[in-house]
């Protein structure tokens, strides 16, 4: 077998299994690969001939039978150089990775293309996810294409247009009176009774692997010369985990050499557990106090493995930054006038860039990659109050007959 | 020079010139190329190594100096096979060209990447367009990236989120009390007084050439084996003109052989001048009666060169179909449940497919390409009533001081 599961805490290895979402020691299980074997078929030259989706890296994704792949044309998104950045980075460069150009209008397409392909290979027909929005609409799309039944649970203040996307893809869509982890509890509690497969962050092996392809692409698109800094809007952090694994795997394959990028997580002030952990000597704690940030993908007070994310930021020489909602609005304007329509999360990376230049964390010669993770217009007003709002799994079971689509 | 302008009516050829938008005889001028010369550098093999934007076909686009190219990562969009189409096309295949994955969320990115690059090469700094929406937001984005000043004029009932995109890209944005050709009159009347460059449909040489890349890509993505039918939502028709030119050029270059696809235009009932022309022995007339269709890209009662579009449809063995707004809504649902979030225009192609199968115009063995030209969520409610509404150029000049951004 080309891949297996390895515990990030104790290092134990077990055969690849869909249901094994954490090690007996409690550690997060991640997919690891037989890179020596993979190096025999994957090289820089034959990559140039391959399909222009994230499945160009099929050897580094955990699907055995290619016929099981569920692809809607995700990945290989453009990496665009911003113009007129001499004023802020005199000798550096700023790139924007345009993840909004994925099939579901966000970077979440990648994780769900991988996760649903893996699920498909194992014969799964019913899937569920908790999400701040874009993961829900991505699950809805990929499940629809794969012919699976989908259940999605998002906070009641989730941007309405994203909720509408889920409905339009035919997913059973529910608003939750709480945060993403409250929604996650509903999915978890229903696993046995409903028989759905939980595709929540770090609940299965596929999503992190799909996100990994963002790192593979940055390396290939920059012709294997790594940028100095990557600024990434972070909620659950599977993108940070995935990209870091990408870089380590590329290093072992001999595709890249030297220093890896400093990884920077950006969060919004008012929900910033990763930033707090960096300020607290790297010790991660869920945010137990009040949450006061906008309903974006960054609002994750209690990520499933925040400690792993923080460890990667520190190992890379990176950091975490919290920016205000006003800075985000201002950054959307600045990027818009440079030709990039940025989501709040994407705009946050520009706000973080300015802050980090100010802190001299980013130097005038640095090459920096920003992530625009989603389409901006997804966040504009649309009324989703025709949908039921639930608070617990039991309440959900009670209200199912109300569903109208 | 690699390219010049040729009149589609009288065949006269003149040197490439930005300002020459129509021949002295009144015919439409289109760019033609020295294909013998281009064939020496462009071949199927070296295409495989090229960048994955529409600029992979740089030889077939009218820009001389590559440094003038204004690219936001447009083109090379996925072509996705729909699943479960055995019921409607037992031995055929249905593909969706996902144009919503362009940088501005629609196929209009292509035309404006080309047009703004051409304008850039000629030193233009101020541009204006009339549009049903997606062309306006594309102009706004490309002008912003190129550092040009942009003016956009759209019908007052243009979908609000698309209007907001224009504003967010920093364009001077105006609602017009009328249709797209009324907006076009304002742009035309202002040309001398305002000194803006008119980037309206068929008013300059770039946009058709950008749209041409859709045809080039379909051919390359299907490995140079052409589909039987292409169904394309049509307003002004520059996509039909562009794609047809693409196929003729590829034929002359020896990249494709045999029969070309039957080109089908789909319009919405209530604004269907192309459909009426087909029913009237191919004689095109602008729609002078009442317009009763929704504000989408297909609502163009008076396209600049409808006769040319109709001639191409007939030459290809194709046709034009009008579908109802109810069929469009139903088609959005059908595509959504197959994992594709379709704009009204994109959904119209699915509705047309069903109709044409019913008519036996499409056969059970046919391979068909549908175009999803834009993101579905762009069409959802957003209130753009903070913007001025004008009816004429003079009224616009009068209200300019009211502009608030």
Tab-separated table of N, CA and C in Angstrom, chain A residues 64-185:
chain	number	residue	atom	x	y	z
A	64	UNK	N	-6.843	4.847	-3.861
A	64	UNK	CA	-6.128	3.777	-4.559
A	64	UNK	C	-6.593	3.621	-6.003
A	65	UNK	N	-7.925	3.570	-6.161
A	65	UNK	CA	-8.502	3.316	-7.479
A	65	UNK	C	-8.924	4.646	-8.098
A	66	UNK	N	-8.271	5.007	-9.188
A	66	UNK	CA	-8.540	6.321	-9.794
A	66	UNK	C	-9.995	6.494	-10.220
A	67	UNK	N	-10.684	5.393	-10.489
A	67	UNK	CA	-12.094	5.507	-10.883
A	67	UNK	C	-12.970	6.032	-9.750
A	68	UNK	N	-12.460	5.980	-8.533
A	68	UNK	CA	-13.249	6.457	-7.385
A	68	UNK	C	-13.129	7.963	-7.187
A	69	UNK	N	-12.236	8.619	-7.915
A	69	UNK	CA	-12.011	10.059	-7.701
A	69	UNK	C	-13.252	10.867	-8.092
A	70	UNK	N	-13.652	11.759	-7.200
A	70	UNK	CA	-14.785	12.657	-7.443
A	70	UNK	C	-14.201	14.053	-7.648
A	71	UNK	N	-14.160	14.486	-8.893
A	71	UNK	CA	-13.514	15.756	-9.215
A	71	UNK	C	-14.457	16.673	-9.959
A	72	UNK	N	-14.557	17.888	-9.492
A	72	UNK	CA	-15.347	18.915	-10.180
A	72	UNK	C	-14.440	19.990	-10.799
A	73	UNK	N	-13.143	19.710	-10.889
A	73	UNK	CA	-12.222	20.695	-11.487
A	73	UNK	C	-11.599	21.604	-10.435
A	74	UNK	N	-11.167	20.996	-9.301
A	74	UNK	CA	-10.658	21.762	-8.170
A	74	UNK	C	-9.137	21.844	-8.215
A	75	UNK	N	-8.620	22.932	-7.674
A	75	UNK	CA	-7.166	23.078	-7.568
A	75	UNK	C	-6.534	23.661	-8.810
A	76	UNK	N	-5.199	23.737	-8.767
A	76	UNK	CA	-4.402	24.400	-9.801
A	76	UNK	C	-4.966	25.806	-10.077
A	77	UNK	N	-5.282	26.477	-8.988
A	77	UNK	CA	-5.809	27.847	-9.069
A	77	UNK	C	-4.658	28.810	-9.346
A	78	UNK	N	-4.955	29.947	-9.976
A	78	UNK	CA	-3.880	30.881	-10.305
A	78	UNK	C	-3.176	31.457	-9.068
A	79	UNK	N	-1.901	31.745	-9.256
A	79	UNK	CA	-1.099	32.463	-8.258
A	79	UNK	C	-0.683	33.757	-8.950
A	80	UNK	N	-1.270	34.874	-8.517
A	80	UNK	CA	-1.165	36.137	-9.248
A	80	UNK	C	-0.238	37.116	-8.518
A	81	UNK	N	0.714	37.721	-9.222
A	81	UNK	CA	1.540	38.741	-8.561
A	81	UNK	C	0.750	40.043	-8.438
A	82	UNK	N	0.689	40.614	-7.255
A	82	UNK	CA	0.051	41.931	-7.113
A	82	UNK	C	0.960	42.979	-7.722
A	83	UNK	N	0.348	43.992	-8.336
A	83	UNK	CA	1.135	45.096	-8.893
A	83	UNK	C	1.275	46.192	-7.836
A	84	UNK	N	2.181	47.115	-8.083
A	84	UNK	CA	2.339	48.309	-7.244
A	84	UNK	C	2.528	47.976	-5.768
A	85	UNK	N	3.410	47.039	-5.462
A	85	UNK	CA	3.675	46.743	-4.058
A	85	UNK	C	5.046	47.295	-3.627
A	86	UNK	N	5.684	48.018	-4.529
A	86	UNK	CA	7.001	48.595	-4.199
A	86	UNK	C	6.924	49.480	-2.951
A	87	UNK	N	5.801	50.156	-2.781
A	87	UNK	CA	5.642	51.055	-1.637
A	87	UNK	C	5.667	50.338	-0.298
A	88	UNK	N	5.218	49.085	-0.291
A	88	UNK	CA	5.197	48.381	0.991
A	88	UNK	C	6.315	47.341	1.123
A	89	UNK	N	6.712	46.777	0.001
A	89	UNK	CA	7.809	45.793	0.015
A	89	UNK	C	8.785	46.140	-1.114
A	90	UNK	N	9.687	47.085	-0.877
A	90	UNK	CA	10.494	47.655	-1.966
A	90	UNK	C	11.191	46.631	-2.857
A	91	UNK	N	11.716	45.565	-2.265
A	91	UNK	CA	12.444	44.598	-3.082
A	91	UNK	C	11.815	43.211	-3.025
A	92	UNK	N	10.609	43.132	-2.483
A	92	UNK	CA	9.954	41.834	-2.357
A	92	UNK	C	8.864	41.661	-3.388
A	93	UNK	N	7.982	40.728	-3.120
A	93	UNK	CA	6.903	40.428	-4.049
A	93	UNK	C	5.715	39.884	-3.252
A	94	UNK	N	4.520	40.228	-3.698
A	94	UNK	CA	3.312	39.691	-3.049
A	94	UNK	C	2.497	38.927	-4.081
A	95	UNK	N	2.199	37.676	-3.760
A	95	UNK	CA	1.383	36.834	-4.621
A	95	UNK	C	0.045	36.593	-3.949
A	96	UNK	N	-0.989	36.438	-4.769
A	96	UNK	CA	-2.280	36.023	-4.218
A	96	UNK	C	-2.661	34.679	-4.825
A	97	UNK	N	-2.902	33.701	-3.980
A	97	UNK	CA	-3.386	32.395	-4.432
A	97	UNK	C	-4.905	32.496	-4.475
A	98	UNK	N	-5.456	32.393	-5.702
A	98	UNK	CA	-6.875	32.706	-5.927
A	98	UNK	C	-7.761	31.487	-5.724
A	99	UNK	N	-7.951	31.135	-4.475
A	99	UNK	CA	-8.719	29.931	-4.155
A	99	UNK	C	-10.209	30.083	-4.437
A	100	UNK	N	-10.652	31.327	-4.649
A	100	UNK	CA	-12.069	31.525	-4.998
A	100	UNK	C	-12.370	30.958	-6.373
A	101	UNK	N	-11.352	30.633	-7.164
A	101	UNK	CA	-11.584	30.087	-8.496
A	101	UNK	C	-11.780	28.563	-8.491
A	102	UNK	N	-11.953	28.006	-7.306
A	102	UNK	CA	-12.324	26.597	-7.221
A	102	UNK	C	-13.804	26.401	-7.571
A	103	UNK	N	-14.204	25.154	-7.874
A	103	UNK	CA	-15.577	24.917	-8.344
A	103	UNK	C	-16.678	25.343	-7.376
A	104	UNK	N	-16.431	25.321	-6.085
A	104	UNK	CA	-17.471	25.780	-5.167
A	104	UNK	C	-17.142	27.179	-4.649
A	105	UNK	N	-16.278	27.880	-5.355
A	105	UNK	CA	-15.968	29.264	-4.999
A	105	UNK	C	-15.136	29.421	-3.742
A	106	UNK	N	-14.512	28.337	-3.289
A	106	UNK	CA	-13.637	28.455	-2.114
A	106	UNK	C	-12.632	27.310	-2.080
A	107	UNK	N	-11.603	27.487	-1.241
A	107	UNK	CA	-10.564	26.473	-1.053
A	107	UNK	C	-11.116	25.154	-0.510
A	108	UNK	N	-12.325	25.176	0.026
A	108	UNK	CA	-12.883	23.957	0.614
A	108	UNK	C	-13.133	22.876	-0.426
A	109	UNK	N	-13.203	23.255	-1.704
A	109	UNK	CA	-13.369	22.246	-2.763
A	109	UNK	C	-12.303	21.154	-2.653
A	110	UNK	N	-11.092	21.580	-2.318
A	110	UNK	CA	-9.975	20.622	-2.308
A	110	UNK	C	-10.179	19.519	-1.275
A	111	UNK	N	-10.476	19.949	-0.037
A	111	UNK	CA	-10.638	18.970	1.040
A	111	UNK	C	-11.763	18.000	0.747
A	112	UNK	N	-12.825	18.525	0.135
A	112	UNK	CA	-13.981	17.655	-0.090
A	112	UNK	C	-13.837	16.804	-1.333
A	113	UNK	N	-13.087	17.259	-2.314
A	113	UNK	CA	-12.798	16.378	-3.428
A	113	UNK	C	-12.036	15.160	-2.906
A	114	UNK	N	-11.057	15.411	-2.033
A	114	UNK	CA	-10.283	14.292	-1.468
A	114	UNK	C	-11.144	13.439	-0.543
A	115	UNK	N	-11.845	14.086	0.395
A	115	UNK	CA	-12.597	13.328	1.410
A	115	UNK	C	-13.717	12.510	0.772
A	116	UNK	N	-14.408	13.101	-0.205
A	116	UNK	CA	-15.531	12.383	-0.825
A	116	UNK	C	-15.007	11.274	-1.748
A	117	UNK	N	-13.846	11.486	-2.337
A	117	UNK	CA	-13.239	10.411	-3.138
A	117	UNK	C	-12.872	9.224	-2.249
A	118	UNK	N	-12.252	9.524	-1.099
A	118	UNK	CA	-11.905	8.464	-0.152
A	118	UNK	C	-13.179	7.746	0.303
A	119	UNK	N	-14.187	8.526	0.684
A	119	UNK	CA	-15.451	7.938	1.144
A	119	UNK	C	-16.070	7.070	0.049
A	120	UNK	N	-16.004	7.571	-1.172
A	120	UNK	CA	-16.543	6.842	-2.319
A	120	UNK	C	-15.840	5.495	-2.492
A	121	UNK	N	-14.528	5.520	-2.330
A	121	UNK	CA	-13.768	4.280	-2.462
A	121	UNK	C	-14.188	3.252	-1.407
A	122	UNK	N	-14.616	3.759	-0.238
A	122	UNK	CA	-15.033	2.858	0.839
A	122	UNK	C	-16.540	2.586	0.820
A	123	UNK	N	-17.237	3.061	-0.211
A	123	UNK	CA	-18.662	2.718	-0.355
A	123	UNK	C	-19.637	3.544	0.476
A	124	UNK	N	-19.165	4.652	1.036
A	124	UNK	CA	-20.039	5.528	1.846
A	124	UNK	C	-21.106	6.172	0.955
A	125	UNK	N	-22.358	6.268	1.441
A	125	UNK	CA	-23.425	6.899	0.648
A	125	UNK	C	-24.126	8.034	1.383
A	126	UNK	N	-23.715	8.310	2.625
A	126	UNK	CA	-24.415	9.339	3.412
A	126	UNK	C	-23.374	10.080	4.237
A	127	UNK	N	-23.323	11.392	4.081
A	127	UNK	CA	-22.245	12.166	4.705
A	127	UNK	C	-22.811	13.371	5.459
A	128	UNK	N	-22.093	13.823	6.483
A	128	UNK	CA	-22.535	14.993	7.251
A	128	UNK	C	-21.335	15.818	7.659
A	129	UNK	N	-21.549	17.128	7.792
A	129	UNK	CA	-20.442	17.997	8.198
A	129	UNK	C	-20.954	19.170	9.018
A	130	UNK	N	-20.142	19.610	9.964
A	130	UNK	CA	-20.334	20.906	10.614
A	130	UNK	C	-19.382	21.880	9.941
A	131	UNK	N	-19.779	23.133	9.846
A	131	UNK	CA	-18.993	24.059	9.031
A	131	UNK	C	-19.369	25.492	9.342
A	132	UNK	N	-18.446	26.425	9.049
A	132	UNK	CA	-18.807	27.845	9.080
A	132	UNK	C	-19.419	28.286	7.749
A	133	UNK	N	-19.547	27.390	6.789
A	133	UNK	CA	-20.238	27.736	5.544
A	133	UNK	C	-19.611	27.117	4.305
A	134	UNK	N	-18.390	27.526	3.984
A	134	UNK	CA	-17.806	27.078	2.720
A	134	UNK	C	-17.533	25.572	2.676
A	135	UNK	N	-17.246	24.987	3.829
A	135	UNK	CA	-17.069	23.529	3.852
A	135	UNK	C	-18.413	22.847	3.614
A	136	UNK	N	-19.471	23.451	4.133
A	136	UNK	CA	-20.808	22.868	3.948
A	136	UNK	C	-21.200	22.891	2.474
A	137	UNK	N	-20.973	24.021	1.805
A	137	UNK	CA	-21.390	24.068	0.399
A	137	UNK	C	-20.497	23.177	-0.450
A	138	UNK	N	-19.231	23.043	-0.069
A	138	UNK	CA	-18.350	22.134	-0.807
A	138	UNK	C	-18.805	20.686	-0.618
A	139	UNK	N	-19.099	20.308	0.622
A	139	UNK	CA	-19.602	18.944	0.838
A	139	UNK	C	-20.858	18.728	0.007
A	140	UNK	N	-21.750	19.717	0.030
A	140	UNK	CA	-23.022	19.585	-0.695
A	140	UNK	C	-22.766	19.322	-2.181
A	141	UNK	N	-21.836	20.068	-2.768
A	141	UNK	CA	-21.554	19.920	-4.194
A	141	UNK	C	-20.931	18.554	-4.507
A	142	UNK	N	-19.906	18.186	-3.760
A	142	UNK	CA	-19.208	16.935	-4.064
A	142	UNK	C	-20.095	15.720	-3.787
A	143	UNK	N	-20.902	15.799	-2.712
A	143	UNK	CA	-21.826	14.702	-2.431
A	143	UNK	C	-22.850	14.595	-3.561
A	144	UNK	N	-23.352	15.735	-4.040
A	144	UNK	CA	-24.331	15.709	-5.136
A	144	UNK	C	-23.717	15.052	-6.369
A	145	UNK	N	-22.499	15.460	-6.713
A	145	UNK	CA	-21.848	14.909	-7.905
A	145	UNK	C	-21.608	13.405	-7.754
A	146	UNK	N	-21.314	12.999	-6.502
A	146	UNK	CA	-21.036	11.578	-6.238
A	146	UNK	C	-22.312	10.781	-6.010
A	147	UNK	N	-23.453	11.478	-5.973
A	147	UNK	CA	-24.716	10.776	-5.720
A	147	UNK	C	-24.889	10.338	-4.275
A	148	UNK	N	-24.263	11.058	-3.338
A	148	UNK	CA	-24.423	10.733	-1.910
A	148	UNK	C	-25.441	11.682	-1.269
A	149	UNK	N	-26.014	11.229	-0.174
A	149	UNK	CA	-26.936	12.063	0.592
A	149	UNK	C	-26.112	12.920	1.556
A	150	UNK	N	-26.423	14.217	1.622
A	150	UNK	CA	-25.599	15.117	2.451
A	150	UNK	C	-26.421	15.829	3.515
A	151	UNK	N	-25.842	15.957	4.704
A	151	UNK	CA	-26.427	16.724	5.806
A	151	UNK	C	-25.410	17.772	6.245
A	152	UNK	N	-25.826	19.039	6.271
A	152	UNK	CA	-24.862	20.073	6.677
A	152	UNK	C	-25.445	20.914	7.805
A	153	UNK	N	-24.578	21.258	8.742
A	153	UNK	CA	-24.951	22.012	9.941
A	153	UNK	C	-24.037	23.226	10.077
A	154	UNK	N	-24.636	24.416	10.004
A	154	UNK	CA	-23.828	25.649	10.076
A	154	UNK	C	-24.415	26.577	11.142
A	155	UNK	N	-23.587	27.466	11.716
A	155	UNK	CA	-24.118	28.440	12.679
A	155	UNK	C	-25.252	29.264	12.065
A	156	UNK	N	-26.204	29.667	12.878
A	156	UNK	CA	-27.388	30.349	12.348
A	156	UNK	C	-27.044	31.677	11.696
A	157	UNK	N	-25.903	32.279	12.039
A	157	UNK	CA	-25.522	33.547	11.398
A	157	UNK	C	-24.565	33.326	10.220
A	158	UNK	N	-24.479	32.102	9.742
A	158	UNK	CA	-23.668	31.809	8.543
A	158	UNK	C	-24.146	32.681	7.375
A	159	UNK	N	-23.215	33.256	6.573
A	159	UNK	CA	-23.640	34.089	5.445
A	159	UNK	C	-24.709	33.391	4.590
A	160	UNK	N	-25.800	34.107	4.358
A	160	UNK	CA	-26.977	33.510	3.735
A	160	UNK	C	-26.737	32.904	2.364
A	161	UNK	N	-25.904	33.557	1.553
A	161	UNK	CA	-25.687	33.036	0.198
A	161	UNK	C	-24.988	31.676	0.234
A	162	UNK	N	-24.155	31.480	1.241
A	162	UNK	CA	-23.468	30.189	1.356
A	162	UNK	C	-24.472	29.123	1.787
A	163	UNK	N	-25.378	29.507	2.677
A	163	UNK	CA	-26.439	28.578	3.072
A	163	UNK	C	-27.274	28.206	1.841
A	164	UNK	N	-27.581	29.208	1.031
A	164	UNK	CA	-28.390	28.956	-0.164
A	164	UNK	C	-27.672	27.993	-1.123
A	165	UNK	N	-26.361	28.145	-1.235
A	165	UNK	CA	-25.608	27.197	-2.071
A	165	UNK	C	-25.852	25.759	-1.616
A	166	UNK	N	-25.807	25.531	-0.316
A	166	UNK	CA	-26.000	24.166	0.212
A	166	UNK	C	-27.372	23.644	-0.201
A	167	UNK	N	-28.386	24.489	-0.016
A	167	UNK	CA	-29.759	24.103	-0.376
A	167	UNK	C	-29.828	23.789	-1.870
A	168	UNK	N	-29.195	24.661	-2.684
A	168	UNK	CA	-29.270	24.489	-4.138
A	168	UNK	C	-28.562	23.220	-4.621
A	169	UNK	N	-27.571	22.766	-3.866
A	169	UNK	CA	-26.915	21.503	-4.223
A	169	UNK	C	-27.702	20.308	-3.691
A	170	UNK	N	-28.849	20.582	-3.081
A	170	UNK	CA	-29.703	19.487	-2.631
A	170	UNK	C	-29.340	18.907	-1.279
A	171	UNK	N	-28.487	19.591	-0.510
A	171	UNK	CA	-28.125	19.064	0.811
A	171	UNK	C	-29.241	19.340	1.818
A	172	UNK	N	-29.388	18.452	2.776
A	172	UNK	CA	-30.278	18.695	3.913
A	172	UNK	C	-29.557	19.696	4.814
A	173	UNK	N	-30.085	20.908	4.901
A	173	UNK	CA	-29.326	22.033	5.451
A	173	UNK	C	-29.960	22.549	6.736
A	174	UNK	N	-29.158	22.690	7.793
A	174	UNK	CA	-29.693	23.123	9.085
A	174	UNK	C	-28.833	24.220	9.703
A	175	UNK	N	-29.526	25.178	10.321
A	175	UNK	CA	-28.845	26.236	11.057
A	175	UNK	C	-28.756	25.822	12.518
A	176	UNK	N	-27.621	26.093	13.128
A	176	UNK	CA	-27.406	25.696	14.514
A	176	UNK	C	-27.295	26.945	15.382
A	177	UNK	N	-27.973	26.905	16.497
A	177	UNK	CA	-27.912	28.010	17.451
A	177	UNK	C	-26.632	27.849	18.282
A	178	UNK	N	-25.507	28.241	17.706
A	178	UNK	CA	-24.221	28.060	18.385
A	178	UNK	C	-23.084	28.231	17.395
A	179	UNK	N	-21.888	27.795	17.790
A	179	UNK	CA	-20.705	27.920	16.927
A	179	UNK	C	-20.435	26.614	16.189
A	180	UNK	N	-19.363	26.622	15.408
A	180	UNK	CA	-19.055	25.458	14.580
A	180	UNK	C	-18.844	24.188	15.418
A	181	UNK	N	-18.271	24.358	16.640
A	181	UNK	CA	-18.066	23.143	17.445
A	181	UNK	C	-19.390	22.620	18.017
A	182	UNK	N	-20.377	23.524	18.220
A	182	UNK	CA	-21.703	23.065	18.635
A	182	UNK	C	-22.340	22.244	17.509
A	183	UNK	N	-22.156	22.734	16.281
A	183	UNK	CA	-22.655	21.998	15.117
A	183	UNK	C	-21.950	20.641	15.017
A	184	UNK	N	-20.671	20.635	15.336
A	184	UNK	CA	-19.887	19.401	15.283
A	184	UNK	C	-20.395	18.361	16.266
A	185	UNK	N	-20.877	18.840	17.413
A	185	UNK	CA	-21.419	17.907	18.412
A	185	UNK	C	-22.656	17.195	17.869
